[in-house]
PDB file of C-alpha atoms and ligand atoms in Angstrom:
ATOM      1  CA  UNK A1264     -88.985 -77.536 -58.530  1.00 85.00           C
ATOM      2  CA  UNK A1265     -88.863 -74.325 -60.706  1.00 97.00           C
ATOM      3  CA  UNK A1266     -91.903 -74.314 -62.763  1.00 98.00           C
ATOM      4  CA  UNK A1267     -91.381 -70.679 -64.588  1.00 98.00           C
ATOM      5  CA  UNK A1268     -89.341 -70.255 -67.756  1.00 98.00           C
ATOM      6  CA  UNK A1269     -89.049 -66.489 -68.952  1.00 98.00           C
ATOM      7  CA  UNK A1270     -88.398 -66.012 -71.933  1.00 98.00           C
ATOM      8  CA  UNK A1271     -86.922 -62.300 -73.306  1.00 98.00           C
ATOM      9  CA  UNK A1272     -88.139 -62.273 -76.995  1.00 97.00           C
ATOM     10  CA  UNK A1273     -88.240 -58.261 -77.439  1.00 96.00           C
ATOM     11  CA  UNK A1274     -85.242 -57.516 -78.593  1.00 93.00           C
ATOM     12  CA  UNK A1275     -85.061 -56.115 -82.356  1.00 92.00           C
ATOM     13  CA  UNK A1276     -82.365 -58.936 -83.744  1.00 92.00           C
ATOM     14  CA  UNK A1277     -80.921 -56.122 -86.112  1.00 93.00           C
ATOM     15  CA  UNK A1278     -77.946 -58.383 -86.795  1.00 94.00           C
ATOM     16  CA  UNK A1279     -80.557 -60.381 -88.987  1.00 94.00           C
ATOM     17  CA  UNK A1280     -82.093 -57.780 -90.965  1.00 95.00           C
ATOM     18  CA  UNK A1281     -83.876 -57.540 -93.328  1.00 95.00           C
ATOM     19  CA  UNK A1282     -85.022 -61.019 -91.976  1.00 94.00           C
ATOM     20  CA  UNK A1283     -86.419 -59.441 -89.145  1.00 94.00           C
ATOM     21  CA  UNK A1284     -87.679 -57.041 -90.312  1.00 93.00           C
ATOM     22  CA  UNK A1285     -91.340 -57.697 -90.010  1.00 92.00           C
ATOM     23  CA  UNK A1286     -90.132 -61.597 -88.589  1.00 94.00           C
ATOM     24  CA  UNK A1287     -89.315 -62.161 -84.513  1.00 95.00           C
ATOM     25  CA  UNK A1288     -85.857 -63.496 -84.531  1.00 95.00           C
ATOM     26  CA  UNK A1289     -86.907 -66.518 -82.346  1.00 96.00           C
ATOM     27  CA  UNK A1290     -89.118 -67.464 -85.352  1.00 97.00           C
ATOM     28  CA  UNK A1291     -86.465 -68.319 -87.394  1.00 97.00           C
ATOM     29  CA  UNK A1292     -86.098 -71.806 -88.289  1.00 97.00           C
ATOM     30  CA  UNK A1293     -83.515 -74.138 -87.339  1.00 97.00           C
ATOM     31  CA  UNK A1294     -84.304 -76.354 -89.995  1.00 96.00           C
ATOM     32  CA  UNK A1295     -87.855 -76.802 -89.507  1.00 94.00           C
ATOM     33  CA  UNK A1296     -88.562 -75.892 -86.080  1.00 97.00           C
ATOM     34  CA  UNK A1297     -88.487 -72.055 -84.724  1.00 98.00           C
ATOM     35  CA  UNK A1298     -85.737 -71.092 -82.406  1.00 98.00           C
ATOM     36  CA  UNK A1299     -88.210 -70.703 -79.450  1.00 98.00           C
ATOM     37  CA  UNK A1300     -89.878 -73.350 -80.024  1.00 98.00           C
ATOM     38  CA  UNK A1301     -86.472 -75.258 -79.241  1.00 98.00           C
ATOM     39  CA  UNK A1302     -86.557 -73.235 -76.153  1.00 98.00           C
ATOM     40  CA  UNK A1303     -89.329 -73.799 -74.621  1.00 98.00           C
ATOM     41  CA  UNK A1304     -88.455 -77.470 -75.549  1.00 97.00           C
ATOM     42  CA  UNK A1305     -85.551 -77.379 -73.155  1.00 97.00           C
ATOM     43  CA  UNK A1306     -87.325 -75.517 -70.846  1.00 98.00           C
ATOM     44  CA  UNK A1307     -90.366 -78.617 -70.647  1.00 98.00           C
ATOM     45  CA  UNK A1308     -87.421 -80.926 -70.464  1.00 96.00           C
ATOM     46  CA  UNK A1309     -85.904 -79.011 -67.241  1.00 97.00           C
ATOM     47  CA  UNK A1310     -89.685 -79.622 -65.647  1.00 97.00           C
ATOM     48  CA  UNK A1311     -90.975 -76.044 -66.212  1.00 98.00           C
ATOM     49  CA  UNK A1312     -94.572 -75.914 -67.689  1.00 98.00           C
ATOM     50  CA  UNK A1313     -95.331 -71.836 -67.440  1.00 98.00           C
ATOM     51  CA  UNK A1314     -94.060 -70.607 -70.120  1.00 98.00           C
ATOM     52  CA  UNK A1315     -93.792 -66.641 -69.540  1.00 98.00           C
ATOM     53  CA  UNK A1316     -92.830 -64.355 -72.637  1.00 98.00           C
ATOM     54  CA  UNK A1317     -91.768 -60.626 -72.592  1.00 98.00           C
ATOM     55  CA  UNK A1318     -92.238 -59.561 -76.310  1.00 97.00           C
ATOM     56  CA  UNK A1319     -92.593 -56.296 -78.258  1.00 93.00           C
ATOM     57  CA  UNK A1320     -94.220 -55.037 -81.055  1.00 88.00           C
ATOM     58  CA  UNK A1321     -94.479 -57.385 -83.920  1.00 87.00           C
ATOM     59  CA  UNK A1322     -94.098 -60.529 -82.294  1.00 91.00           C
ATOM     60  CA  UNK A1323     -97.524 -61.777 -82.868  1.00 93.00           C
ATOM     61  CA  UNK A1324     -96.469 -64.685 -84.735  1.00 96.00           C
ATOM     62  CA  UNK A1325     -95.037 -66.534 -81.257  1.00 97.00           C
ATOM     63  CA  UNK A1326     -98.121 -66.306 -79.182  1.00 96.00           C
ATOM     64  CA  UNK A1327     -99.720 -67.824 -82.431  1.00 96.00           C
ATOM     65  CA  UNK A1328     -96.995 -70.737 -82.867  1.00 97.00           C
ATOM     66  CA  UNK A1329     -98.024 -71.438 -78.775  1.00 98.00           C
ATOM     67  CA  UNK A1330    -101.905 -72.140 -80.093  1.00 96.00           C
ATOM     68  CA  UNK A1331    -103.881 -74.419 -81.693  1.00 94.00           C
ATOM     69  CA  UNK A1332    -104.147 -73.461 -85.558  1.00 92.00           C
ATOM     70  CA  UNK A1333    -107.708 -74.981 -86.327  1.00 91.00           C
ATOM     71  CA  UNK A1334    -108.044 -74.536 -89.411  1.00 93.00           C
ATOM     72  CA  UNK A1335    -104.777 -76.232 -90.697  1.00 93.00           C
ATOM     73  CA  UNK A1336    -105.002 -79.263 -87.984  1.00 91.00           C
ATOM     74  CA  UNK A1337    -108.611 -80.402 -89.335  1.00 92.00           C
ATOM     75  CA  UNK A1338    -107.244 -79.788 -92.982  1.00 92.00           C
ATOM     76  CA  UNK A1339    -104.351 -82.563 -91.931  1.00 93.00           C
ATOM     77  CA  UNK A1340    -106.464 -84.498 -90.062  1.00 91.00           C
ATOM     78  CA  UNK A1341    -105.612 -87.812 -90.094  1.00 91.00           C
ATOM     79  CA  UNK A1342    -103.241 -87.470 -92.589  1.00 94.00           C
ATOM     80  CA  UNK A1343     -99.222 -88.587 -92.125  1.00 91.00           C
ATOM     81  CA  UNK A1344     -98.875 -84.665 -91.898  1.00 93.00           C
ATOM     82  CA  UNK A1345    -100.112 -84.889 -88.537  1.00 91.00           C
ATOM     83  CA  UNK A1346     -96.544 -86.169 -87.183  1.00 91.00           C
ATOM     84  CA  UNK A1347     -95.493 -82.837 -87.682  1.00 91.00           C
ATOM     85  CA  UNK A1348     -97.128 -81.210 -85.156  1.00 93.00           C
ATOM     86  CA  UNK A1349     -96.881 -83.789 -83.010  1.00 92.00           C
ATOM     87  CA  UNK A1350     -94.155 -81.627 -80.432  1.00 94.00           C
ATOM     88  CA  UNK A1351     -95.772 -78.414 -80.645  1.00 96.00           C
ATOM     89  CA  UNK A1352     -98.922 -79.864 -79.586  1.00 96.00           C
ATOM     90  CA  UNK A1353     -97.380 -81.805 -76.608  1.00 97.00           C
ATOM     91  CA  UNK A1354     -95.745 -78.375 -75.815  1.00 98.00           C
ATOM     92  CA  UNK A1355     -99.691 -76.908 -76.080  1.00 97.00           C
ATOM     93  CA  UNK A1356    -101.537 -79.311 -73.906  1.00 97.00           C
ATOM     94  CA  UNK A1357     -98.864 -79.343 -71.484  1.00 98.00           C
ATOM     95  CA  UNK A1358     -97.846 -76.375 -70.649  1.00 98.00           C
ATOM     96  CA  UNK A1359     -98.872 -72.347 -70.162  1.00 98.00           C
ATOM     97  CA  UNK A1360     -97.961 -69.610 -72.137  1.00 98.00           C
ATOM     98  CA  UNK A1361     -98.056 -66.025 -70.907  1.00 98.00           C
ATOM     99  CA  UNK A1362     -96.901 -62.792 -72.319  1.00 98.00           C
ATOM    100  CA  UNK A1363     -96.436 -58.932 -71.469  1.00 98.00           C
ATOM    101  CA  UNK A1364     -94.974 -56.764 -73.608  1.00 97.00           C
ATOM    102  CA  UNK A1365     -91.925 -54.413 -73.092  1.00 96.00           C
ATOM    103  CA  UNK A1366     -92.860 -51.177 -74.601  1.00 93.00           C
ATOM    104  CA  UNK A1367     -89.377 -49.789 -74.761  1.00 92.00           C
ATOM    105  CA  UNK A1368     -85.662 -51.871 -75.652  1.00 92.00           C
ATOM    106  CA  UNK A1369     -84.081 -50.833 -72.719  1.00 94.00           C
ATOM    107  CA  UNK A1370     -82.384 -54.337 -72.680  1.00 94.00           C
ATOM    108  CA  UNK A1371     -81.901 -57.572 -71.134  1.00 96.00           C
ATOM    109  CA  UNK A1372     -82.091 -56.248 -67.474  1.00 97.00           C
ATOM    110  CA  UNK A1373     -85.302 -54.415 -68.391  1.00 97.00           C
ATOM    111  CA  UNK A1374     -86.695 -57.295 -70.493  1.00 98.00           C
ATOM    112  CA  UNK A1375     -86.270 -59.718 -67.189  1.00 98.00           C
ATOM    113  CA  UNK A1376     -87.898 -56.810 -64.683  1.00 98.00           C
ATOM    114  CA  UNK A1377     -90.673 -56.550 -67.096  1.00 98.00           C
ATOM    115  CA  UNK A1378     -91.200 -59.802 -66.852  1.00 98.00           C
ATOM    116  CA  UNK A1379     -91.841 -60.128 -63.059  1.00 98.00           C
ATOM    117  CA  UNK A1380     -95.628 -59.251 -63.349  1.00 98.00           C
ATOM    118  CA  UNK A1381     -95.715 -62.633 -65.352  1.00 98.00           C
ATOM    119  CA  UNK A1382     -93.165 -65.012 -62.420  1.00 98.00           C
ATOM    120  CA  UNK A1383     -93.821 -63.269 -59.091  1.00 96.00           C
ATOM    121  CA  UNK A1384     -91.473 -64.508 -55.908  1.00 96.00           C
ATOM    122  CA  UNK A1385     -90.062 -67.671 -57.005  1.00 97.00           C
ATOM    123  CA  UNK A1386     -86.861 -68.609 -58.494  1.00 98.00           C
ATOM    124  CA  UNK A1387     -87.325 -69.001 -62.145  1.00 98.00           C
ATOM    125  CA  UNK A1388     -85.284 -70.069 -65.384  1.00 98.00           C
ATOM    126  CA  UNK A1389     -84.217 -67.545 -68.226  1.00 98.00           C
ATOM    127  CA  UNK A1390     -83.846 -68.868 -71.994  1.00 98.00           C
ATOM    128  CA  UNK A1391     -82.713 -66.315 -74.465  1.00 98.00           C
ATOM    129  CA  UNK A1392     -83.616 -68.247 -77.532  1.00 97.00           C
ATOM    130  CA  UNK A1393     -81.120 -67.375 -79.786  1.00 96.00           C
ATOM    131  CA  UNK A1394     -78.337 -69.226 -77.951  1.00 97.00           C
ATOM    132  CA  UNK A1395     -79.384 -72.471 -79.423  1.00 98.00           C
ATOM    133  CA  UNK A1396     -78.170 -75.309 -76.846  1.00 97.00           C
ATOM    134  CA  UNK A1397     -78.271 -79.239 -77.739  1.00 94.00           C
ATOM    135  CA  UNK A1398     -77.554 -81.606 -75.089  1.00 90.00           C
ATOM    136  CA  UNK A1399     -78.459 -85.417 -76.321  1.00 80.00           C
ATOM    137  CA  UNK A1400     -79.155 -86.435 -72.027  1.00 82.00           C
ATOM    138  CA  UNK A1401     -80.050 -83.723 -69.783  1.00 89.00           C
ATOM    139  CA  UNK A1402     -81.130 -80.449 -71.717  1.00 94.00           C
ATOM    140  CA  UNK A1403     -78.859 -77.687 -70.296  1.00 97.00           C
ATOM    141  CA  UNK A1404     -81.717 -75.762 -68.174  1.00 98.00           C
ATOM    142  CA  UNK A1405     -81.936 -79.286 -66.725  1.00 97.00           C
ATOM    143  CA  UNK A1406     -78.712 -79.367 -65.723  1.00 97.00           C
ATOM    144  CA  UNK A1407     -78.720 -75.732 -64.133  1.00 98.00           C
ATOM    145  CA  UNK A1408     -81.863 -77.280 -61.826  1.00 98.00           C
ATOM    146  CA  UNK A1409     -79.308 -79.669 -60.712  1.00 97.00           C
ATOM    147  CA  UNK A1410     -77.320 -77.250 -59.442  1.00 97.00           C
ATOM    148  CA  UNK A1411     -80.142 -75.130 -58.403  1.00 97.00           C
ATOM    149  CA  UNK A1412     -81.215 -78.039 -55.727  1.00 96.00           C
ATOM    150  CA  UNK A1413     -77.855 -77.998 -54.254  1.00 96.00           C
ATOM    151  CA  UNK A1414     -77.538 -74.138 -53.884  1.00 96.00           C
ATOM    152  CA  UNK A1415     -80.559 -72.808 -53.987  1.00 96.00           C
ATOM    153  CA  UNK A1416     -78.820 -69.642 -55.217  1.00 96.00           C
ATOM    154  CA  UNK A1417     -78.948 -67.936 -59.138  1.00 98.00           C
ATOM    155  CA  UNK A1418     -76.729 -70.172 -61.707  1.00 98.00           C
ATOM    156  CA  UNK A1419     -75.427 -69.053 -65.050  1.00 98.00           C
ATOM    157  CA  UNK A1420     -74.390 -70.795 -67.463  1.00 98.00           C
ATOM    158  CA  UNK A1421     -70.724 -70.267 -68.959  1.00 98.00           C
ATOM    159  CA  UNK A1422     -68.823 -71.167 -71.838  1.00 97.00           C
ATOM    160  CA  UNK A1423     -65.081 -70.535 -72.821  1.00 96.00           C
ATOM    161  CA  UNK A1424     -64.479 -68.678 -75.424  1.00 95.00           C
ATOM    162  CA  UNK A1425     -61.405 -67.211 -76.713  1.00 93.00           C
ATOM    163  CA  UNK A1426     -59.809 -64.161 -75.812  1.00 92.00           C
ATOM    164  CA  UNK A1427     -60.399 -62.395 -78.857  1.00 92.00           C
ATOM    165  CA  UNK A1428     -64.383 -62.741 -78.291  1.00 93.00           C
ATOM    166  CA  UNK A1429     -64.499 -61.779 -74.755  1.00 95.00           C
ATOM    167  CA  UNK A1430     -66.218 -57.998 -75.877  1.00 94.00           C
ATOM    168  CA  UNK A1431     -69.435 -59.564 -76.856  1.00 93.00           C
ATOM    169  CA  UNK A1432     -70.213 -61.378 -73.486  1.00 95.00           C
ATOM    170  CA  UNK A1433     -70.837 -60.804 -70.064  1.00 94.00           C
ATOM    171  CA  UNK A1434     -67.703 -62.598 -68.393  1.00 96.00           C
ATOM    172  CA  UNK A1435     -67.317 -63.706 -65.088  1.00 96.00           C
ATOM    173  CA  UNK A1436     -64.412 -64.539 -62.832  1.00 96.00           C
ATOM    174  CA  UNK A1437     -64.181 -67.160 -59.166  1.00 96.00           C
ATOM    175  CA  UNK A1438     -63.495 -69.773 -57.729  1.00 95.00           C
ATOM    176  CA  UNK A1439     -63.793 -73.481 -58.890  1.00 96.00           C
ATOM    177  CA  UNK A1440     -65.095 -75.150 -55.901  1.00 95.00           C
ATOM    178  CA  UNK A1441     -65.769 -78.108 -57.936  1.00 94.00           C
ATOM    179  CA  UNK A1442     -65.174 -79.585 -61.855  1.00 93.00           C
ATOM    180  CA  UNK A1443     -66.794 -76.818 -63.810  1.00 95.00           C
ATOM    181  CA  UNK A1444     -68.790 -74.724 -60.898  1.00 97.00           C
ATOM    182  CA  UNK A1445     -67.562 -71.539 -59.978  1.00 97.00           C
ATOM    183  CA  UNK A1446     -68.295 -69.347 -57.027  1.00 97.00           C
ATOM    184  CA  UNK A1447     -68.516 -65.828 -59.016  1.00 97.00           C
ATOM    185  CA  UNK A1448     -66.924 -63.227 -57.335  1.00 95.00           C
ATOM    186  CA  UNK A1449     -66.571 -60.566 -60.439  1.00 95.00           C
ATOM    187  CA  UNK A1450     -68.542 -60.005 -63.921  1.00 94.00           C
ATOM    188  CA  UNK A1451     -68.204 -57.409 -66.672  1.00 93.00           C
ATOM    189  CA  UNK A1452     -70.219 -56.855 -69.298  1.00 90.00           C
ATOM    190  CA  UNK A1453     -68.587 -57.059 -72.717  1.00 91.00           C
ATOM    191  CA  UNK A1454     -65.267 -56.271 -71.459  1.00 93.00           C
ATOM    192  CA  UNK A1455     -62.695 -54.143 -74.455  1.00 87.00           C
ATOM    193  CA  UNK A1456     -59.589 -56.496 -75.568  1.00 77.00           C
ATOM    194  CA  UNK A1457     -57.050 -56.768 -72.343  1.00 87.00           C
ATOM    195  CA  UNK A1458     -59.571 -56.150 -69.885  1.00 92.00           C
ATOM    196  CA  UNK A1459     -61.321 -59.134 -69.977  1.00 94.00           C
ATOM    197  CA  UNK A1460     -60.903 -60.980 -65.864  1.00 94.00           C
ATOM    198  CA  UNK A1461     -61.410 -64.528 -67.547  1.00 95.00           C
ATOM    199  CA  UNK A1462     -62.410 -66.569 -70.552  1.00 95.00           C
ATOM    200  CA  UNK A1463     -65.612 -67.803 -68.932  1.00 97.00           C
ATOM    201  CA  UNK A1464     -68.518 -66.234 -71.276  1.00 97.00           C
ATOM    202  CA  UNK A1465     -71.938 -66.060 -69.651  1.00 97.00           C
ATOM    203  CA  UNK A1466     -74.303 -67.799 -72.414  1.00 97.00           C
ATOM    204  CA  UNK A1467     -78.169 -67.536 -72.588  1.00 98.00           C
ATOM    205  CA  UNK A1468     -79.474 -69.561 -69.705  1.00 98.00           C
ATOM    206  CA  UNK A1469     -80.155 -68.491 -66.188  1.00 98.00           C
ATOM    207  CA  UNK A1470     -81.783 -69.643 -62.964  1.00 98.00           C
ATOM    208  CA  UNK A1471     -82.608 -66.064 -61.061  1.00 98.00           C
ATOM    209  CA  UNK A1472     -83.681 -65.965 -57.650  1.00 98.00           C
ATOM    210  CA  UNK A1473     -86.558 -63.405 -57.072  1.00 97.00           C
ATOM    211  CA  UNK A1474     -84.437 -61.097 -55.443  1.00 97.00           C
ATOM    212  CA  UNK A1475     -83.111 -60.101 -58.703  1.00 98.00           C
ATOM    213  CA  UNK A1476     -86.315 -57.716 -59.447  1.00 98.00           C
ATOM    214  CA  UNK A1477     -85.912 -55.488 -56.061  1.00 97.00           C
ATOM    215  CA  UNK A1478     -82.133 -55.368 -57.606  1.00 97.00           C
ATOM    216  CA  UNK A1479     -82.808 -54.365 -61.069  1.00 97.00           C
ATOM    217  CA  UNK A1480     -84.933 -52.039 -60.287  1.00 97.00           C
ATOM    218  CA  UNK A1481     -82.479 -50.139 -58.572  1.00 96.00           C
ATOM    219  CA  UNK A1482     -80.034 -50.671 -61.304  1.00 94.00           C
ATOM    220  CA  UNK A1483     -79.284 -47.548 -63.662  1.00 92.00           C
ATOM    221  CA  UNK A1484     -79.292 -47.864 -67.262  1.00 91.00           C
ATOM    222  CA  UNK A1485     -75.504 -48.497 -68.403  1.00 82.00           C
ATOM    223  CA  UNK A1486     -73.492 -47.093 -71.076  1.00 70.00           C
ATOM    224  CA  UNK A1487     -75.623 -47.492 -74.273  1.00 81.00           C
ATOM    225  CA  UNK A1488     -79.007 -46.627 -72.039  1.00 89.00           C
ATOM    226  CA  UNK A1489     -79.635 -50.486 -71.211  1.00 92.00           C
ATOM    227  CA  UNK A1490     -80.324 -51.900 -67.987  1.00 93.00           C
ATOM    228  CA  UNK A1491     -77.442 -54.873 -67.730  1.00 92.00           C
ATOM    229  CA  UNK A1492     -78.277 -58.218 -66.542  1.00 95.00           C
ATOM    230  CA  UNK A1493     -74.913 -58.584 -65.672  1.00 94.00           C
ATOM    231  CA  UNK A1494     -74.634 -55.486 -63.232  1.00 92.00           C
ATOM    232  CA  UNK A1495     -77.542 -56.828 -61.617  1.00 95.00           C
ATOM    233  CA  UNK A1496     -76.137 -60.258 -61.044  1.00 96.00           C
ATOM    234  CA  UNK A1497     -72.748 -58.692 -60.050  1.00 95.00           C
ATOM    235  CA  UNK A1498     -74.302 -57.559 -56.439  1.00 94.00           C
ATOM    236  CA  UNK A1499     -76.051 -60.999 -56.387  1.00 96.00           C
ATOM    237  CA  UNK A1500     -72.386 -62.349 -56.678  1.00 96.00           C
ATOM    238  CA  UNK A1501     -70.723 -59.573 -54.223  1.00 94.00           C
ATOM    239  CA  UNK A1502     -73.001 -61.518 -51.236  1.00 91.00           C
ATOM    240  CA  UNK A1503     -71.493 -64.831 -52.451  1.00 88.00           C
ATOM    241  CA  UNK A1504     -75.099 -65.665 -54.020  1.00 88.00           C
ATOM    242  CA  UNK A1505     -74.269 -66.374 -57.918  1.00 96.00           C
ATOM    243  CA  UNK A1506     -72.795 -69.666 -59.248  1.00 97.00           C
ATOM    244  CA  UNK A1507     -71.246 -70.528 -62.702  1.00 98.00           C
ATOM    245  CA  UNK A1508     -71.937 -73.243 -64.463  1.00 98.00           C
ATOM    246  CA  UNK A1509     -69.590 -74.440 -67.375  1.00 97.00           C
ATOM    247  CA  UNK A1510     -72.097 -76.854 -68.951  1.00 96.00           C
ATOM    248  CA  UNK A1511     -72.359 -80.077 -70.803  1.00 95.00           C
ATOM    249  CA  UNK A1512     -73.294 -79.976 -74.686  1.00 95.00           C
ATOM    250  CA  UNK A1513     -72.872 -77.806 -77.228  1.00 96.00           C
ATOM    251  CA  UNK A1514     -74.183 -73.399 -78.219  1.00 97.00           C
ATOM    252  CA  UNK A1515     -75.052 -71.869 -80.995  1.00 98.00           C
ATOM    253  CA  UNK A1516     -75.029 -68.117 -81.328  1.00 96.00           C
ATOM    254  CA  UNK A1517     -77.786 -68.223 -83.235  1.00 97.00           C
ATOM    255  CA  UNK A1518     -78.348 -64.605 -83.368  1.00 94.00           C
ATOM    256  CA  UNK A1519     -75.505 -64.370 -85.850  1.00 94.00           C
ATOM    257  CA  UNK A1520     -75.057 -65.690 -89.327  1.00 95.00           C
ATOM    258  CA  UNK A1521     -72.060 -67.652 -88.496  1.00 96.00           C
ATOM    259  CA  UNK A1522     -73.731 -69.277 -85.836  1.00 97.00           C
ATOM    260  CA  UNK A1523     -77.128 -69.840 -87.283  1.00 97.00           C
ATOM    261  CA  UNK A1524     -76.034 -71.895 -90.130  1.00 98.00           C
ATOM    262  CA  UNK A1525     -73.704 -74.009 -87.939  1.00 98.00           C
ATOM    263  CA  UNK A1526     -76.862 -74.518 -85.536  1.00 98.00           C
ATOM    264  CA  UNK A1527     -79.091 -75.383 -88.930  1.00 97.00           C
ATOM    265  CA  UNK A1528     -76.161 -78.065 -90.189  1.00 97.00           C
ATOM    266  CA  UNK A1529     -75.618 -79.144 -87.096  1.00 96.00           C
ATOM    267  CA  UNK A1530     -79.255 -80.338 -86.723  1.00 95.00           C
ATOM    268  CA  UNK A1531     -80.010 -81.434 -89.733  1.00 95.00           C
ATOM    269  CA  UNK A1532     -77.274 -83.496 -89.590  1.00 94.00           C
ATOM    270  CA  UNK A1533     -77.237 -84.673 -85.912  1.00 91.00           C
ATOM    271  CA  UNK A1534     -81.281 -84.653 -85.325  1.00 89.00           C
ATOM    272  CA  UNK A1535     -83.496 -83.736 -88.495  1.00 87.00           C
ATOM    273  CA  UNK A1536     -81.851 -86.614 -90.315  1.00 85.00           C
ATOM    274  CA  UNK A1537     -81.788 -89.319 -87.619  1.00 82.00           C
ATOM    275  CA  UNK A1538     -85.711 -88.778 -86.759  1.00 75.00           C
ATOM    276  CA  UNK A1539     -86.683 -88.795 -91.036  1.00 69.00           C
TER     277      UNK A1539
HETATM  278  P1  UTP B1672     -79.739 -59.239 -78.187  1.00 94.78           P
HETATM  279  O1  UTP B1672     -78.194 -58.913 -77.986  1.00 94.78           O
HETATM  280  O2  UTP B1672     -79.474 -60.243 -78.756  1.00 94.78           O
HETATM  281  O3  UTP B1672     -79.998 -57.936 -78.984  1.00 94.78           O
HETATM  282  O4  UTP B1672     -80.551 -59.422 -76.710  1.00 94.78           O
HETATM  283  P2  UTP B1672     -81.607 -58.576 -80.118  1.00 94.78           P
HETATM  284  O5  UTP B1672     -81.982 -57.197 -80.184  1.00 94.78           O
HETATM  285  O6  UTP B1672     -82.099 -59.632 -80.194  1.00 94.78           O
HETATM  286  O7  UTP B1672     -80.391 -58.834 -81.429  1.00 94.78           O
HETATM  287  P3  UTP B1672     -79.435 -57.827 -82.019  1.00 94.78           P
HETATM  288  O8  UTP B1672     -78.118 -57.829 -81.049  1.00 94.78           O
HETATM  289  O9  UTP B1672     -79.797 -56.124 -82.514  1.00 94.78           O
HETATM  290  O10 UTP B1672     -78.863 -58.339 -83.317  1.00 94.78           O
HETATM  291  C1  UTP B1672     -80.088 -60.444 -76.028  1.00 94.78           C
HETATM  292  C2  UTP B1672     -81.587 -61.379 -75.733  1.00 94.78           C
HETATM  293  O11 UTP B1672     -82.223 -60.317 -75.019  1.00 94.78           O
HETATM  294  C3  UTP B1672     -83.349 -60.081 -75.648  1.00 94.78           C
HETATM  295  C4  UTP B1672     -83.402 -60.259 -76.923  1.00 94.78           C
HETATM  296  O12 UTP B1672     -84.925 -60.439 -77.647  1.00 94.78           O
HETATM  297  C5  UTP B1672     -82.503 -61.542 -76.892  1.00 94.78           C
HETATM  298  O13 UTP B1672     -83.367 -62.762 -76.784  1.00 94.78           O
HETATM  299  N1  UTP B1672     -84.088 -58.348 -75.233  1.00 94.78           N
HETATM  300  C6  UTP B1672     -82.716 -57.645 -75.175  1.00 94.78           C
HETATM  301  C7  UTP B1672     -85.148 -57.944 -74.918  1.00 94.78           C
HETATM  302  O14 UTP B1672     -86.423 -58.694 -74.754  1.00 94.78           O
HETATM  303  N2  UTP B1672     -85.209 -56.776 -74.979  1.00 94.78           N
HETATM  304  C8  UTP B1672     -84.069 -55.540 -75.182  1.00 94.78           C
HETATM  305  O15 UTP B1672     -84.212 -54.453 -74.288  1.00 94.78           O
HETATM  306  C9  UTP B1672     -82.900 -56.194 -75.587  1.00 94.78           C
END
């Protein structure tokens, strides 16, 4: 039903310096797989096959990762090591990968608008690969596609966070119309302590309807000179067109060192060891 998934991967990843000085944050491996591959696998699990990336300077290793590596593959052909490339080969064989560059880092909203040329006029998924989501049965984006089928409007994934951490997120409020599903009526980007309308924080998974592009074009840059996706979503929410979904599964903030280490430990114990 939704074929395209957008990956904004242009950010500088300053919280991970110096590791991200010349390496994209999205290529950092959680155990033996780069973050961005977890994201593409999630989109594929949700039925999406057109992977669209908004990249920036110094991000070539992402496009190299989703391409054949002839020398390496010839070298290990016929050996037991071929199995290490099985999953990535499956993605390469079954998906398309397109890229455009965000010339200036003007925020997530601006990155998504930059992706319009790859998406066109259709609903699409968005994955922020530094939010790693793990769920045994049915990826988080797959759960969201199911909801899109029912509501045909923008869906954002949310998670309860401690009140003292709401300043790191876009925070929603709205009516819970069903277990774990809210019709959003308010959204605030990174609310100051004590000003959050709830503790329901938006995480890096969205299904967006294509009217978001016109809204983003008309959205002025906020405080930090960045175009915030939350501001554009708020304008959809005012028309009753945004649902928030408390997803099933675990999410790790791999843009932070703590979250990245937790994800690594979790994936080593629960995924890597069981496949060895
Ligand atoms: P972050 O807020 O995590 O920013 O962006 P960042 O630059 O990646 O990391 P820090 O905060 O400096 O450590 C959230 C997502 O939006 C993308 C990032 O690549 C990341 O996936 N993004 C952000 C863009 O693609 N372009 C932007 O201008 C900003």
